[in-house]
Coordinates of C-alpha atoms in Angstrom, one line a residue:
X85 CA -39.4 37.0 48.4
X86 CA -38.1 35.8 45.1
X87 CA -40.5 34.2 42.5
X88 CA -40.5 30.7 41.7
X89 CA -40.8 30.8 38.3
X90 CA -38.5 31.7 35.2
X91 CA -38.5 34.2 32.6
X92 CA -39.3 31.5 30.0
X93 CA -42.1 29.8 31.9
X94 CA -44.0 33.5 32.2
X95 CA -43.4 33.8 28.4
X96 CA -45.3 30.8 27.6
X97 CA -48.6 32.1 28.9
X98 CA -50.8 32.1 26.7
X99 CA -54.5 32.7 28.6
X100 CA -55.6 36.1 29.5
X101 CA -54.1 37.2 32.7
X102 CA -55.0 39.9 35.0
X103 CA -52.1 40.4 38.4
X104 CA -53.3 42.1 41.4
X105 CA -51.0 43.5 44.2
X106 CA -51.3 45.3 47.2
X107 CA -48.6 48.5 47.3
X108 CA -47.8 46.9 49.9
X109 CA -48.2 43.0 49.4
X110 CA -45.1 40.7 50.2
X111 CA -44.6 39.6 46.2
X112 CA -43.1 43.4 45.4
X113 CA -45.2 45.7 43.1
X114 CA -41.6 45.4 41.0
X115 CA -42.0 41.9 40.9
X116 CA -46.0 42.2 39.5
X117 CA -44.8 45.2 37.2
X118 CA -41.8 42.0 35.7
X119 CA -44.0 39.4 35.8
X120 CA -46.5 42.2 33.2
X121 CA -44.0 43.0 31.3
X122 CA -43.2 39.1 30.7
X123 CA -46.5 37.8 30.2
X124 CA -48.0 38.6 27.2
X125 CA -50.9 40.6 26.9
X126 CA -51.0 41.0 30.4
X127 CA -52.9 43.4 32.6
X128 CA -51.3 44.7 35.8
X129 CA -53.3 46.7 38.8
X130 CA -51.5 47.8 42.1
X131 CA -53.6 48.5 44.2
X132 CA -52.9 51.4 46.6
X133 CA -52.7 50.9 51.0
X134 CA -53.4 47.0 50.3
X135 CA -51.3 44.2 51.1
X136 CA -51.6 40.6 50.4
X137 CA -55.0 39.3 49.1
X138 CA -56.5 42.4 46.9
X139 CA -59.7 41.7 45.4
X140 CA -61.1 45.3 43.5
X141 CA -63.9 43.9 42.3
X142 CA -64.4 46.4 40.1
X143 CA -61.1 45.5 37.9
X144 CA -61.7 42.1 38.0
X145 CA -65.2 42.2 36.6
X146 CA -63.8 44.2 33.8
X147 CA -60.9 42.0 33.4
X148 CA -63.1 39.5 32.8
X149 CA -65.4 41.0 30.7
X150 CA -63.0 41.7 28.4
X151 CA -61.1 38.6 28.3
X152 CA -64.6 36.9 27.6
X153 CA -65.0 39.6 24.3
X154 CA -61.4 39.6 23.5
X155 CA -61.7 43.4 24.2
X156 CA -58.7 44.1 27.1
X157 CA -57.3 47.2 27.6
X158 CA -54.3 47.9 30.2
X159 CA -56.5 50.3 31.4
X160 CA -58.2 49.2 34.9
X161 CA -58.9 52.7 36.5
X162 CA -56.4 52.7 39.1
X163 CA -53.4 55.0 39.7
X164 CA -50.1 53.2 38.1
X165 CA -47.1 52.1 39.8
X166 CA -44.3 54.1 41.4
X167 CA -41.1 51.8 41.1
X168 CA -38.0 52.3 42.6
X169 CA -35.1 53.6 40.1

């Protein structure tokens, strides 16, 4: 599955942004781990034996707790990703 957006349309992001992916979703954990390194200030959680449609509800609660205090940290407890070389 290729993404349908561009390098310079992810740069322009400017809200707080939290992307969630299964290990074993159809959008790639490489294409979440781009689409973090792109956005800025973004927070990225992979979230292991899940495919498409991963709600931890725990990470997102935090994600949004510190997006409301302007407190985010890339830090959302889970285990981070194993890419491909």
């Amino acid at each position: 599955m290729e993404p349908s957006f561009t390098r310079e349309e992810l740069q322009r992001i400017k809200a707080p942004t939290l992307i969630i992916v299964g290990d074993r979703d159809v959008v790639t954990p490489e294409h979440a781990v781009e689409m973090f390194r792109t956005i800025p200030d973004a927070q990225l959680c992979i979230v292991p034996h899940t495919g498409h449609g991963a709600r931890p509800k725990g990470t997102i609660r935090t994600f949004l707790q510190e997006a409301a205090t302007g407190t985010a940290t890339a830090d959302l407890s889970l285990p981070p990703p194993t890419l491909s070389p």
